[in-house]
Structures are given as structure tokens and as C-alpha cells.
Short mmCIF file of C-alpha atoms in Angstrom, two decimals:
data_model
loop_
_atom_site.label_atom_id
_atom_site.label_comp_id
_atom_site.label_asym_id
_atom_site.label_seq_id
_atom_site.Cartn_x
_atom_site.Cartn_y
_atom_site.Cartn_z
CA UNK M 1240 0.03 0.03 -0.01
CA UNK M 1241 1.06 3.62 -0.53
CA UNK M 1242 2.20 6.07 2.10
CA UNK M 1243 -1.36 6.79 3.09
CA UNK M 1244 -2.23 3.29 4.15
CA UNK M 1245 -2.26 3.96 7.91
CA UNK M 1246 -5.70 4.51 9.27
CA UNK M 1247 -5.76 6.57 12.58
CA UNK M 1248 -8.83 7.63 14.24
CA UNK M 1249 -8.96 10.02 17.16
CA UNK M 1250 -11.94 10.59 19.63
CA UNK M 1251 -11.29 14.28 19.41
CA UNK M 1252 -10.26 15.33 15.93
CA UNK M 1253 -12.04 12.69 13.98
CA UNK M 1254 -15.25 11.92 15.77
CA UNK M 1255 -17.59 12.09 12.67
CA UNK M 1256 -20.25 14.56 11.66
CA UNK M 1257 -22.74 12.91 14.01
CA UNK M 1258 -21.47 11.16 17.21
CA UNK M 1259 -22.38 10.84 20.88
CA UNK M 1260 -20.46 12.54 23.64
CA UNK M 1261 -17.52 10.75 25.45
CA UNK M 1262 -15.94 8.78 22.72
CA UNK M 1263 -12.63 7.36 23.87
CA UNK M 1264 -9.22 7.00 22.47
CA UNK M 1265 -9.32 3.25 23.32
CA UNK M 1266 -12.25 2.85 20.97
CA UNK M 1267 -10.63 4.99 18.25
CA UNK M 1268 -7.48 2.75 18.53
CA UNK M 1269 -9.42 -0.41 18.21
CA UNK M 1270 -11.51 0.85 15.33
CA UNK M 1271 -8.27 1.78 13.62
CA UNK M 1272 -6.67 -1.52 14.04
CA UNK M 1273 -9.66 -3.33 12.86
CA UNK M 1274 -9.93 -1.02 9.68
CA UNK M 1275 -6.25 -1.70 9.07
CA UNK M 1276 -6.76 -5.54 9.26
CA UNK M 1277 -9.88 -5.44 6.98
CA UNK M 1278 -7.89 -3.35 4.54
CA UNK M 1279 -4.88 -5.71 4.49
CA UNK M 1280 -6.83 -8.91 4.36
CA UNK M 1281 -10.13 -8.26 2.52
CA UNK M 1282 -11.54 -6.73 -0.49
CA UNK M 1283 -14.65 -4.64 -1.07
CA UNK M 1284 -16.82 -7.74 -1.68
CA UNK M 1285 -17.84 -10.68 0.50
CA UNK M 1286 -19.30 -14.10 0.64
CA UNK M 1287 -18.64 -15.51 -2.80
CA UNK M 1288 -17.47 -18.91 -1.53
CA UNK M 1289 -20.18 -19.53 1.00
CA UNK M 1290 -23.17 -17.91 -0.78
CA UNK M 1291 -22.28 -18.19 -4.55
CA UNK M 1292 -22.30 -14.31 -5.02
CA UNK M 1293 -20.28 -11.26 -4.00
CA UNK M 1294 -21.80 -8.54 -2.10
CA UNK M 1295 -20.33 -5.50 -0.42
CA UNK M 1296 -17.92 -5.76 2.65
CA UNK M 1297 -19.52 -3.52 5.27
CA UNK M 1298 -16.78 -3.64 7.79
CA UNK M 1299 -15.81 -0.04 7.22
CA UNK M 1300 -19.37 1.28 7.57
CA UNK M 1301 -20.04 -0.79 10.68
CA UNK M 1302 -16.83 -0.15 12.37
CA UNK M 1303 -16.86 3.78 12.01
CA UNK M 1304 -20.49 3.93 13.00
CA UNK M 1305 -20.05 1.79 16.07
CA UNK M 1306 -17.05 4.06 17.08
CA UNK M 1307 -19.28 7.29 16.41
CA UNK M 1308 -21.99 6.02 18.55
CA UNK M 1309 -19.87 5.07 21.49
CA UNK M 1310 -19.21 1.40 21.37
CA UNK M 1311 -16.60 0.10 23.61
CA UNK M 1312 -13.30 -1.47 22.19
CA UNK M 1313 -14.52 -4.87 23.20
CA UNK M 1314 -17.75 -4.47 21.44
CA UNK M 1315 -16.28 -3.03 18.33
CA UNK M 1316 -13.95 -6.12 18.25
CA UNK M 1317 -16.60 -8.73 18.91
CA UNK M 1318 -18.94 -7.40 16.27
CA UNK M 1319 -16.24 -7.36 13.58
CA UNK M 1320 -14.88 -10.78 14.58
CA UNK M 1321 -18.22 -12.23 13.41
CA UNK M 1322 -18.28 -10.32 10.36
CA UNK M 1323 -14.68 -11.09 9.29
CA UNK M 1324 -15.67 -14.78 8.93
CA UNK M 1325 -17.37 -14.22 5.51
CA UNK M 1326 -15.05 -11.59 3.86
CA UNK M 1327 -12.93 -12.37 0.82
CA UNK M 1328 -9.18 -12.12 0.60
CA UNK M 1329 -7.54 -10.24 -2.29
CA UNK M 1330 -7.54 -12.31 -5.41
CA UNK M 1331 -4.13 -11.07 -6.35
CA UNK M 1332 -1.45 -8.60 -5.36
CA UNK M 1333 -1.23 -5.13 -6.73
CA UNK M 1334 -0.13 -5.16 -10.39
CA UNK M 1335 2.45 -2.34 -10.78
CA UNK M 1336 2.12 -2.24 -14.64
CA UNK M 1337 -1.59 -1.61 -14.26
CA UNK M 1338 -1.19 1.17 -11.76
CA UNK M 1339 1.28 2.92 -13.98
CA UNK M 1340 -0.84 2.67 -16.91
CA UNK M 1341 -3.79 4.14 -14.93
CA UNK M 1342 -1.56 7.19 -14.22
CA UNK M 1343 -0.26 7.38 -17.74
CA UNK M 1344 -3.33 8.74 -19.46
CA UNK M 1345 -7.17 9.06 -19.31
CA UNK M 1346 -7.37 6.20 -21.84
CA UNK M 1347 -5.13 4.18 -19.54
CA UNK M 1348 -7.26 4.78 -16.61
CA UNK M 1349 -10.45 4.05 -18.57
CA UNK M 1350 -9.15 0.72 -19.69
CA UNK M 1351 -9.66 -0.78 -16.09
CA UNK M 1352 -12.88 0.97 -15.14
CA UNK M 1353 -15.81 -1.61 -14.19
CA UNK M 1354 -13.36 -4.42 -13.57
CA UNK M 1355 -13.73 -5.63 -9.98
CA UNK M 1356 -10.44 -7.69 -10.30
CA UNK M 1357 -8.56 -4.51 -10.41
CA UNK M 1358 -9.89 -3.08 -7.05
CA UNK M 1359 -6.62 -3.19 -5.35
CA UNK M 1360 -4.84 -1.63 -8.24
CA UNK M 1361 -7.23 1.28 -8.05
CA UNK M 1362 -6.75 1.57 -4.30
CA UNK M 1363 -2.93 1.69 -4.83
CA UNK M 1364 -3.45 4.26 -7.67
CA UNK M 1365 -5.59 6.51 -5.63
CA UNK M 1366 -3.38 6.42 -2.58
CA UNK M 1367 -0.49 7.64 -4.62
CA UNK M 1368 -2.59 10.29 -6.16
CA UNK M 1369 -3.75 11.50 -2.86
CA UNK M 1370 -0.38 11.38 -1.34
CA UNK M 1371 0.99 13.39 -4.23
CA UNK M 1372 -1.87 15.89 -5.00
CA UNK M 1373 -4.11 15.82 -1.86
CA UNK M 1374 -7.76 15.16 -1.83
CA UNK M 1375 -8.99 18.40 -3.35
CA UNK M 1376 -7.31 17.87 -6.55
CA UNK M 1377 -7.97 14.21 -6.73
CA UNK M 1378 -11.67 14.65 -6.21
CA UNK M 1379 -11.66 17.16 -9.10
CA UNK M 1380 -9.60 15.04 -11.34
CA UNK M 1381 -11.34 11.76 -10.84
CA UNK M 1382 -14.87 12.42 -9.67
CA UNK M 1383 -16.21 16.01 -9.93
CA UNK M 1384 -14.41 17.84 -12.59
CA UNK M 1385 -15.17 18.15 -16.38
CA UNK M 1386 -12.70 15.53 -17.64
CA UNK M 1387 -13.95 12.38 -19.37
CA UNK M 1388 -12.39 10.41 -16.55
CA UNK M 1389 -14.33 12.24 -13.73
CA UNK M 1390 -17.59 12.10 -15.80
CA UNK M 1391 -17.21 8.27 -16.11
CA UNK M 1392 -16.50 7.78 -12.41
CA UNK M 1393 -19.14 10.26 -11.15
CA UNK M 1394 -22.30 8.07 -11.72
CA UNK M 1395 -20.50 4.99 -10.35
CA UNK M 1396 -20.81 6.53 -6.87
CA UNK M 1397 -24.44 5.31 -6.93
CA UNK M 1398 -23.88 1.96 -8.58
CA UNK M 1399 -24.41 -1.06 -6.39
CA UNK M 1400 -27.23 0.26 -4.33
CA UNK M 1401 -25.48 3.62 -3.60
CA UNK M 1402 -22.50 2.02 -1.71
CA UNK M 1403 -19.49 3.99 -3.09
CA UNK M 1404 -20.88 7.44 -2.25
CA UNK M 1405 -21.15 6.06 1.51
CA UNK M 1406 -17.47 4.79 1.38
CA UNK M 1407 -16.19 8.19 -0.10
CA UNK M 1408 -18.40 10.13 2.43
CA UNK M 1409 -16.82 8.12 5.31
CA UNK M 1410 -13.38 8.88 4.15
CA UNK M 1411 -14.10 12.53 4.13
CA UNK M 1412 -16.20 12.61 7.23
CA UNK M 1413 -13.56 10.83 9.44
CA UNK M 1414 -10.57 12.38 7.59
CA UNK M 1415 -9.13 9.20 6.61
CA UNK M 1416 -7.45 9.40 3.14
CA UNK M 1417 -7.03 5.58 2.91
CA UNK M 1418 -10.73 5.10 3.32
CA UNK M 1419 -11.30 7.84 0.67
CA UNK M 1420 -8.86 5.92 -1.60
CA UNK M 1421 -11.02 2.71 -1.08
CA UNK M 1422 -14.29 4.59 -1.90
CA UNK M 1423 -12.97 6.03 -5.11
CA UNK M 1424 -11.49 2.54 -6.04
CA UNK M 1425 -14.89 0.90 -5.44
CA UNK M 1426 -16.69 3.36 -7.50
CA UNK M 1427 -14.15 2.83 -10.28
CA UNK M 1428 -14.75 -0.88 -10.43
CA UNK M 1429 -18.55 -0.69 -10.28
CA UNK M 1430 -20.30 -1.63 -13.50
CA UNK M 1431 -23.99 -1.44 -13.08
CA UNK M 1432 -24.67 0.54 -16.12
CA UNK M 1433 -28.41 0.83 -15.52
CA UNK M 1434 -27.83 3.42 -12.70
CA UNK M 1435 -25.72 5.59 -15.13
CA UNK M 1436 -28.55 5.13 -17.81
CA UNK M 1437 -31.19 6.49 -15.39
CA UNK M 1438 -28.96 9.38 -14.12
CA UNK M 1439 -28.15 10.45 -17.72
CA UNK M 1440 -31.80 10.12 -18.70
CA UNK M 1441 -32.82 12.43 -15.90
CA UNK M 1442 -30.09 15.01 -16.60
CA UNK M 1443 -30.98 15.05 -20.36
CA UNK M 1444 -34.58 15.79 -19.65
CA UNK M 1445 -33.86 18.37 -16.96
CA UNK M 1446 -31.62 20.16 -19.60
CA UNK M 1447 -33.60 19.67 -22.80
CA UNK M 1448 -37.30 19.29 -21.78
CA UNK M 1449 -37.39 21.12 -18.36
CA UNK M 1450 -40.79 20.94 -16.62
CA UNK M 1451 -41.56 23.07 -13.37
CA UNK M 1452 -39.37 22.09 -10.31
CA UNK M 1453 -40.94 20.07 -7.49
CA UNK M 1454 -39.79 18.74 -4.26
CA UNK M 1455 -38.98 14.99 -4.19
CA UNK M 1456 -42.00 13.93 -2.09
CA UNK M 1457 -44.47 15.71 -4.51
CA UNK M 1458 -42.72 14.01 -7.39
CA UNK M 1459 -43.25 10.71 -5.51
CA UNK M 1460 -47.10 11.57 -5.20
CA UNK M 1461 -47.12 12.06 -9.17
CA UNK M 1462 -45.22 8.71 -9.62
CA UNK M 1463 -47.88 6.92 -7.64
CA UNK M 1464 -50.38 7.95 -10.36
CA UNK M 1465 -48.46 6.33 -13.07
CA UNK M 1466 -49.13 2.54 -13.65
CA UNK M 1467 -45.96 2.03 -15.66
CA UNK M 1468 -43.82 3.13 -12.77
CA UNK M 1469 -45.99 1.51 -10.04
CA UNK M 1470 -46.11 -1.80 -11.99
CA UNK M 1471 -42.56 -2.22 -13.26
CA UNK M 1472 -41.46 -4.68 -10.55
CA UNK M 1473 -43.29 -7.84 -9.42
CA UNK M 1474 -42.60 -10.60 -6.93
CA UNK M 1475 -40.57 -12.65 -9.39
CA UNK M 1476 -37.67 -10.26 -8.78
CA UNK M 1477 -37.60 -11.30 -5.10
CA UNK M 1478 -36.46 -14.93 -6.07
CA UNK M 1479 -32.75 -14.22 -5.66
CA UNK M 1480 -31.92 -16.92 -2.92
CA UNK M 1481 -32.04 -20.63 -3.10
CA UNK M 1482 -32.49 -23.05 -0.17
CA UNK M 1483 -29.52 -24.75 1.29
CA UNK M 1484 -28.15 -27.65 -0.94
CA UNK M 1485 -25.15 -30.04 -0.73
CA UNK M 1486 -23.13 -27.56 -2.86
CA UNK M 1487 -24.24 -24.57 -0.89
CA UNK M 1488 -24.98 -25.65 2.60
CA UNK M 1489 -25.84 -22.08 3.68
CA UNK M 1490 -27.94 -21.37 0.59
CA UNK M 1491 -27.09 -19.49 -2.49
CA UNK M 1492 -27.66 -16.11 -3.92
CA UNK M 1493 -28.36 -15.73 -7.50
CA UNK M 1494 -29.78 -13.12 -9.93
CA UNK M 1495 -31.63 -13.65 -13.09
CA UNK M 1496 -33.89 -10.65 -13.15
CA UNK M 1497 -32.52 -7.51 -11.40
CA UNK M 1498 -35.40 -5.16 -10.25
CA UNK M 1499 -33.47 -1.93 -11.03
CA UNK M 1500 -31.84 -3.15 -14.28
CA UNK M 1501 -34.76 -5.15 -15.87
CA UNK M 1502 -37.78 -3.61 -13.93
CA UNK M 1503 -37.12 0.24 -13.57
CA UNK M 1504 -34.86 0.83 -16.37
CA UNK M 1505 -36.09 -1.90 -18.57
CA UNK M 1506 -39.76 -0.93 -18.24
CA UNK M 1507 -40.11 2.50 -16.65
CA UNK M 1508 -37.15 4.53 -17.54
CA UNK M 1509 -38.93 7.28 -19.67
CA UNK M 1510 -41.67 8.12 -17.12
CA UNK M 1511 -39.58 7.98 -14.10
CA UNK M 1512 -36.53 9.98 -15.52
CA UNK M 1513 -38.94 12.46 -16.81
CA UNK M 1514 -40.53 12.99 -13.34
CA UNK M 1515 -37.14 12.67 -11.48
CA UNK M 1516 -35.83 15.50 -13.68
CA UNK M 1517 -38.20 17.84 -12.07
CA UNK M 1518 -36.12 17.73 -8.84
CA UNK M 1519 -33.57 20.34 -9.66
CA UNK M 1520 -31.12 22.41 -7.45
CA UNK M 1521 -29.52 25.68 -8.29
CA UNK M 1522 -26.17 26.91 -7.13
CA UNK M 1523 -28.02 30.06 -5.94
CA UNK M 1524 -30.25 27.90 -3.66
CA UNK M 1525 -29.74 27.37 0.09
CA UNK M 1526 -27.83 24.25 -0.22
CA UNK M 1527 -28.09 23.41 3.38
CA UNK M 1528 -31.85 23.37 2.85
CA UNK M 1529 -31.45 21.31 -0.32
CA UNK M 1530 -29.28 18.71 1.49
CA UNK M 1531 -31.95 18.75 4.43
CA UNK M 1532 -34.58 18.07 1.76
CA UNK M 1533 -33.10 14.89 0.44
CA UNK M 1534 -32.34 13.70 3.91
CA UNK M 1535 -35.86 14.27 5.05
CA UNK M 1536 -37.34 12.75 1.79
CA UNK M 1537 -35.07 9.62 2.00
CA UNK M 1538 -36.45 9.06 5.65
CA UNK M 1539 -39.95 9.66 4.63
CA UNK M 1540 -39.66 7.18 1.82
CA UNK M 1541 -38.01 4.54 3.97
CA UNK M 1542 -39.98 4.94 7.23
CA UNK M 1543 -43.38 5.34 5.54
CA UNK M 1544 -43.01 2.19 3.55
CA UNK M 1545 -45.18 0.06 5.69
CA UNK M 1546 -48.12 -2.17 5.19
CA UNK M 1547 -51.08 -2.44 7.68
CA UNK M 1548 -51.77 -4.48 9.79
CA UNK M 1549 -48.11 -5.76 9.91
CA UNK M 1550 -45.49 -4.72 12.49
CA UNK M 1551 -43.21 -1.98 10.97
CA UNK M 1552 -40.09 -3.08 9.02
CA UNK M 1553 -37.62 -1.29 6.74
CA UNK M 1554 -36.82 -2.21 3.17
CA UNK M 1555 -33.19 -3.25 2.70
CA UNK M 1556 -32.82 -1.06 -0.53
CA UNK M 1557 -34.59 2.02 0.80
CA UNK M 1558 -32.46 2.27 3.85
CA UNK M 1559 -29.39 2.76 1.67
CA UNK M 1560 -30.96 5.97 0.27
CA UNK M 1561 -31.53 7.17 3.77
CA UNK M 1562 -28.00 6.23 4.73
CA UNK M 1563 -26.35 7.84 1.72
CA UNK M 1564 -28.04 11.18 2.08
CA UNK M 1565 -26.34 12.21 5.39
CA UNK M 1566 -22.96 12.32 3.65
CA UNK M 1567 -24.12 15.26 1.63
CA UNK M 1568 -23.79 17.18 4.87
CA UNK M 1569 -20.21 16.21 4.81
CA UNK M 1570 -19.77 17.24 1.04
CA UNK M 1571 -21.06 20.65 1.91
CA UNK M 1572 -18.04 21.08 4.28
CA UNK M 1573 -15.57 20.45 1.55
CA UNK M 1574 -14.67 23.85 0.22
CA UNK M 1575 -12.92 22.59 -2.84
CA UNK M 1576 -16.38 21.24 -4.20
CA UNK M 1577 -18.03 24.10 -6.03
CA UNK M 1578 -21.73 24.97 -5.70
CA UNK M 1579 -22.38 23.61 -9.20
CA UNK M 1580 -20.86 20.36 -8.26
CA UNK M 1581 -22.83 20.34 -4.84
CA UNK M 1582 -25.97 20.76 -6.90
CA UNK M 1583 -25.11 17.92 -9.31
CA UNK M 1584 -24.39 15.53 -6.20
CA UNK M 1585 -27.66 16.66 -4.53
CA UNK M 1586 -29.73 16.21 -7.64
CA UNK M 1587 -28.39 12.91 -8.46
CA UNK M 1588 -28.94 11.38 -4.90
CA UNK M 1589 -32.33 12.93 -4.80
CA UNK M 1590 -33.39 11.41 -8.13
CA UNK M 1591 -31.89 8.09 -7.10
CA UNK M 1592 -34.25 7.95 -4.16
CA UNK M 1593 -37.14 7.86 -6.57
CA UNK M 1594 -35.16 5.10 -8.60
CA UNK M 1595 -34.72 3.03 -5.33
CA UNK M 1596 -38.38 3.48 -4.42
CA UNK M 1597 -39.61 2.32 -7.74
CA UNK M 1598 -37.46 -0.82 -7.54
CA UNK M 1599 -38.99 -2.07 -4.38
CA UNK M 1600 -42.63 -1.95 -5.74
CA UNK M 1601 -43.44 1.56 -5.35
CA UNK M 1602 -44.76 1.40 -1.78
CA UNK M 1603 -47.74 3.75 -1.05
CA UNK M 1604 -46.57 5.92 1.92
CA UNK M 1605 -48.39 4.92 5.25
CA UNK M 1606 -46.87 7.50 7.61
CA UNK M 1607 -50.11 7.65 9.63
CA UNK M 1608 -49.96 3.94 10.29
CA UNK M 1609 -46.42 4.20 11.61
CA UNK M 1610 -47.22 7.38 13.76
CA UNK M 1611 -50.61 6.37 15.12
CA UNK M 1612 -50.88 2.67 15.11
CA UNK M 1613 -47.40 1.35 15.83
CA UNK M 1614 -46.44 1.75 19.58
CA UNK M 1615 -42.90 1.38 20.58
CA UNK M 1616 -42.16 -1.80 22.52
CA UNK M 1617 -40.05 -0.06 25.01
CA UNK M 1618 -41.96 3.10 26.25
CA UNK M 1619 -40.10 6.23 26.51
CA UNK M 1620 -36.90 4.95 24.77
CA UNK M 1621 -34.79 7.89 23.91
CA UNK M 1622 -31.77 8.28 21.62
CA UNK M 1623 -29.16 7.20 24.09
CA UNK M 1624 -30.91 3.87 24.66
CA UNK M 1625 -31.58 3.50 20.85
CA UNK M 1626 -27.71 4.05 20.23
CA UNK M 1627 -26.89 1.38 22.85
CA UNK M 1628 -29.19 -1.14 21.30
CA UNK M 1629 -27.91 -0.45 17.90
CA UNK M 1630 -24.32 -0.90 18.99
CA UNK M 1631 -25.27 -4.35 20.40
CA UNK M 1632 -27.23 -5.55 17.49
CA UNK M 1633 -25.69 -8.35 15.64
CA UNK M 1634 -25.72 -7.66 11.89
CA UNK M 1635 -23.27 -6.20 9.47
CA UNK M 1636 -23.97 -2.64 10.23
CA UNK M 1637 -27.05 -1.77 8.24
CA UNK M 1638 -29.27 -1.25 11.36
CA UNK M 1639 -26.76 1.08 13.19
CA UNK M 1640 -26.15 3.06 10.04
CA UNK M 1641 -29.82 3.55 9.67
CA UNK M 1642 -30.19 4.73 13.36
CA UNK M 1643 -27.27 7.32 12.90
CA UNK M 1644 -28.91 8.39 9.72
CA UNK M 1645 -32.20 8.99 11.54
CA UNK M 1646 -30.49 10.81 14.41
CA UNK M 1647 -28.51 13.06 11.99
CA UNK M 1648 -31.68 13.74 10.05
CA UNK M 1649 -33.48 15.17 13.00
CA UNK M 1650 -30.62 17.61 13.58
CA UNK M 1651 -30.12 18.55 9.86
CA UNK M 1652 -33.89 19.14 9.27
CA UNK M 1653 -34.71 21.08 12.28
CA UNK M 1654 -34.30 24.46 10.77
CA UNK M 1655 -36.89 23.53 8.02
CA UNK M 1656 -39.39 21.71 10.03
CA UNK M 1657 -42.17 24.28 9.05
CA UNK M 1658 -41.78 23.53 5.37
CA UNK M 1659 -44.48 21.19 3.89
CA UNK M 1660 -42.08 19.32 1.74
CA UNK M 1661 -40.32 18.19 4.99
CA UNK M 1662 -42.92 15.62 5.80
CA UNK M 1663 -40.87 13.97 8.67
CA UNK M 1664 -41.24 16.42 11.39
CA UNK M 1665 -39.04 16.67 14.50
CA UNK M 1666 -41.04 14.28 16.77
CA UNK M 1667 -41.10 11.62 14.11
CA UNK M 1668 -37.45 10.86 13.87
CA UNK M 1669 -37.20 9.06 17.31
CA UNK M 1670 -40.41 7.31 16.60
CA UNK M 1671 -39.03 6.09 13.40
CA UNK M 1672 -35.82 5.01 15.01
CA UNK M 1673 -37.90 3.06 17.76
CA UNK M 1674 -39.65 1.26 14.89
CA UNK M 1675 -36.28 0.33 13.34
CA UNK M 1676 -34.92 -1.18 16.64
CA UNK M 1677 -38.24 -3.00 17.41
CA UNK M 1678 -37.99 -4.66 13.97
CA UNK M 1679 -34.38 -5.83 14.69
CA UNK M 1680 -34.12 -9.67 14.98
CA UNK M 1681 -32.53 -11.23 17.94
CA UNK M 1682 -30.94 -13.80 15.42
CA UNK M 1683 -27.46 -12.76 14.43
CA UNK M 1684 -26.73 -12.56 10.62
CA UNK M 1685 -25.73 -15.75 8.93
CA UNK M 1686 -23.06 -14.76 6.46
CA UNK M 1687 -24.85 -12.02 4.40
CA UNK M 1688 -28.39 -13.02 5.24
CA UNK M 1689 -30.43 -10.39 7.20
CA UNK M 1690 -33.22 -11.25 9.50
CA UNK M 1691 -34.21 -7.53 10.13
CA UNK M 1692 -34.90 -6.00 6.72
CA UNK M 1693 -37.25 -7.08 4.00
CA UNK M 1694 -36.91 -6.52 0.32
CA UNK M 1695 -39.44 -5.21 -2.26
CA UNK M 1696 -41.56 -3.67 0.49
CA UNK M 1697 -44.16 -2.36 -1.89
CA UNK M 1698 -45.36 -5.81 -2.78
CA UNK M 1699 -47.79 -7.68 -0.52
CA UNK M 1700 -45.81 -10.86 -0.73
CA UNK M 1701 -42.89 -9.18 1.07
CA UNK M 1702 -44.96 -9.00 4.19
CA UNK M 1703 -46.11 -12.65 4.38
CA UNK M 1704 -43.68 -13.64 7.04
CA UNK M 1705 -43.91 -10.27 9.09
CA UNK M 1706 -46.16 -10.62 12.19
CA UNK M 1707 -49.43 -8.73 12.51
CA UNK M 1708 -49.33 -5.76 14.86
CA UNK M 1709 -50.56 -6.59 18.33
CA UNK M 1710 -53.65 -4.74 19.26
#
């Protein structure tokens, strides 16, 4: 690894944009050691051998969120020991010839884009670039600027259920350039072209056929009126897991029909991109308010996606939108990112919230059900108790990331609570967090199988195994 390969967290100087009081140097040191171990021994995907597929390694997200919410060194270690068991080792060493070719020209860099086997080569490349030029120039050259290279990498931030934007955001939030290098490398090797196709379609319509601007939640209301959008995904898309067999004793993941590729982009690209293009942000806008709007909208979409009379649960895909939005608060603090670039980032994430929503079956919001019918299992449970429970929860970090995003959302949205497009009001954030923790399973994850989250929440079949709400 390059000169920047040492991860060093500090309880005072790198606590994160949202954190609890009383972070300790001991937890910072433990988190740093674990992240270094993950970096040396694993790549950004996991579970191929055990489950027949590669999904994202979530150790970075989990560890940093545990640290920010006050987990002890022992708890951070125990959580990560369990999650280390299904990570993948690097398939090969860094190829110096590849790294040199990446640095030689835009064509040399582009040659390796979208190729997962070159993840470590990209990590090494970005570490060297960050070491030589600093993060401000690297972000401009390879992500946000006007070069062909940056334009190609930019939409990949959202590929793979918006994971790379979270990884890049964490690197900036916790001031860890090695993690930033990982995030840029992860974006570079993603190859889910259907995200780019949707992003480009919405940009094209916003520029060439602009309709009046609308808030995201109002656009969502319009989407619900379009049967092409609401009918683009059916229950067949859920069949991505096979029961245990002799070859795969823990079951097997497989994808023949992908809901976002074959459903949203395959069937509803035109109407959804046309409506999504109506969410626009100007460099002259209050960008703090614009970021708060996508945060609020993402939580509204995820938290209101319930189905009476079942107990509240969150959708696996929708929570990624809620998680991703909080890092726009981090991007706003980066002075090297121009206002025009900030607006492009905000617009893209805002439009992707609608994309994620359509891909889970276009759930009709049931916010009243969540607020007025659901009652928390633990009366008067506050944020501190929620944070403690989230730290103890035995998954790969999805639940605790959601909890921190909800808590940050409460803070970020407070100045705009009076605005109608902010449908999640101040008193609702904690209620939504209680619902999340009440949905948390007591059964620890098995490899990459979650027992808390459901998929395709807009379809009635997704709720068949969820208990009915107790009266």
C-alpha cells in the first residue's frame, strides 16, 4: 500500500459529523486496528465462496458507525470478529504495470474501469494520487471535474445500491484518506450501467425538456399515479436466494432478473426519469436546505413504506438511500467542491431516491400507520438507549447506520421543520428509530443473510412472514 495506508482515528479530531459524547481513544485505537486489518486482508466484496455471490464488505461502515455512537473497544472487536468470517481475501497482489498505466493517461485509466479484479490496483493508484496531490485535486480530477475520467466515475458513486458514495463520504467525514482511496476505487470498479442510464436520462430531460421544479416528495405523489412506474417490478424479482443444498449448505444467492436493471430501467425509464428531472437544485439555492430536503425525503420514503396490519419493518434497498443522504452534509463542508458540483451531487442522490423507491414495488406511503398505530415496545426509549441497542445488534452494520442517519436527520432538518416538503417532522425521527430497533431480529446474521430487513416492500408478498401488529 502507499504512504497513506495507515488509518488513524481520534476521539477528538475525527469523531464524525454525528457522534455521541464521550468517545474514547481506546475505541478509536481499536477501530483503527480493525480497519487496518480489513484493509490488509479483505477486498470490497464478500461471501462469494459461501453464498455463490459477491456482495459488499460492510466492515468500514459498521466499525466507523460503532465508533461514532460510542461502542466500547470490546464491542467493536466482537462485532467485527463475526463479520470477518465471510469476507474475501484479495484475489491477487497489486499489479504495478496496471497502476502505472492508470496514471499514464485518461485512456489508460479508463481501460480498467468497471473491472472488479483491479480493485486493489485502483486503491494503490488513488493512494499515490492522494499522497502526491491531496484530496481536493484528486476529487476534481477523478470524480467531480469536467474531464472524461471524472464524468465516467461520477455516476458510479451510486452503482451497487449507492455504496460507493457512502464509502467516499466516510473517508471525508472521518478524515481518513486511505478510506477515501478505497471509496474511489470501489466506485471505479462498479459496472451497474443501469444506474448511469437512469442518471443520464434524468439529466438530459432536465436540460432539454425542463418542466417546473418540484420537491422530491411531491414527485413521489406523481409517480404513484403512473401505472407504468408502479407496475414495473413484481414478486418474481424477489427470487434471488435458493435454499441450502449439498453444494451450498448455507443457501445460494443468484440473480436472473434484477429489479433496477430489468424492472425500473427496462420498463419505466422514460416516465420515471421525466418526473425525477423535476427535482432540480440551483447553485443559488440554500444548499443546506437542499441537503436537508433529500435527507428528509429519504427518511420519509423509507419509514413510511409500511403495510397495515403488519409490524413496522424497513426495506433493505430504501435504507441505503437514507444512509447515503447524510454524507451530503459532509460534502457541503468541503470547500474545494464548487456550488455547481454540490448541486449535481444533491440532484443525483435526490433522483436516485425515486429510482430506489420504484425498484421495491413503489410502496404507497403509510406514515399515519407508523405514527398512530405502531407503539414502541419499549416506552419512552430515547436516543441514548437506541444508540446502545444499535451498537449491540448483531448484523453487519445496516441497522446502526440507519439509526445514525435518522438521528442526524433530526438535527439537519430542524431549521426547516415548518416547510411542507419536510414531511418527517421533529417528533417523528425518534419514533422512526424506535420502529427500526423494534424490527431488529434477535438472531445474528448468517453470512450475508439479514433477518431484520425485507426486500421489495411495496409488494404484499414481502410481508407474508412479518407478524401482525398486536392490538
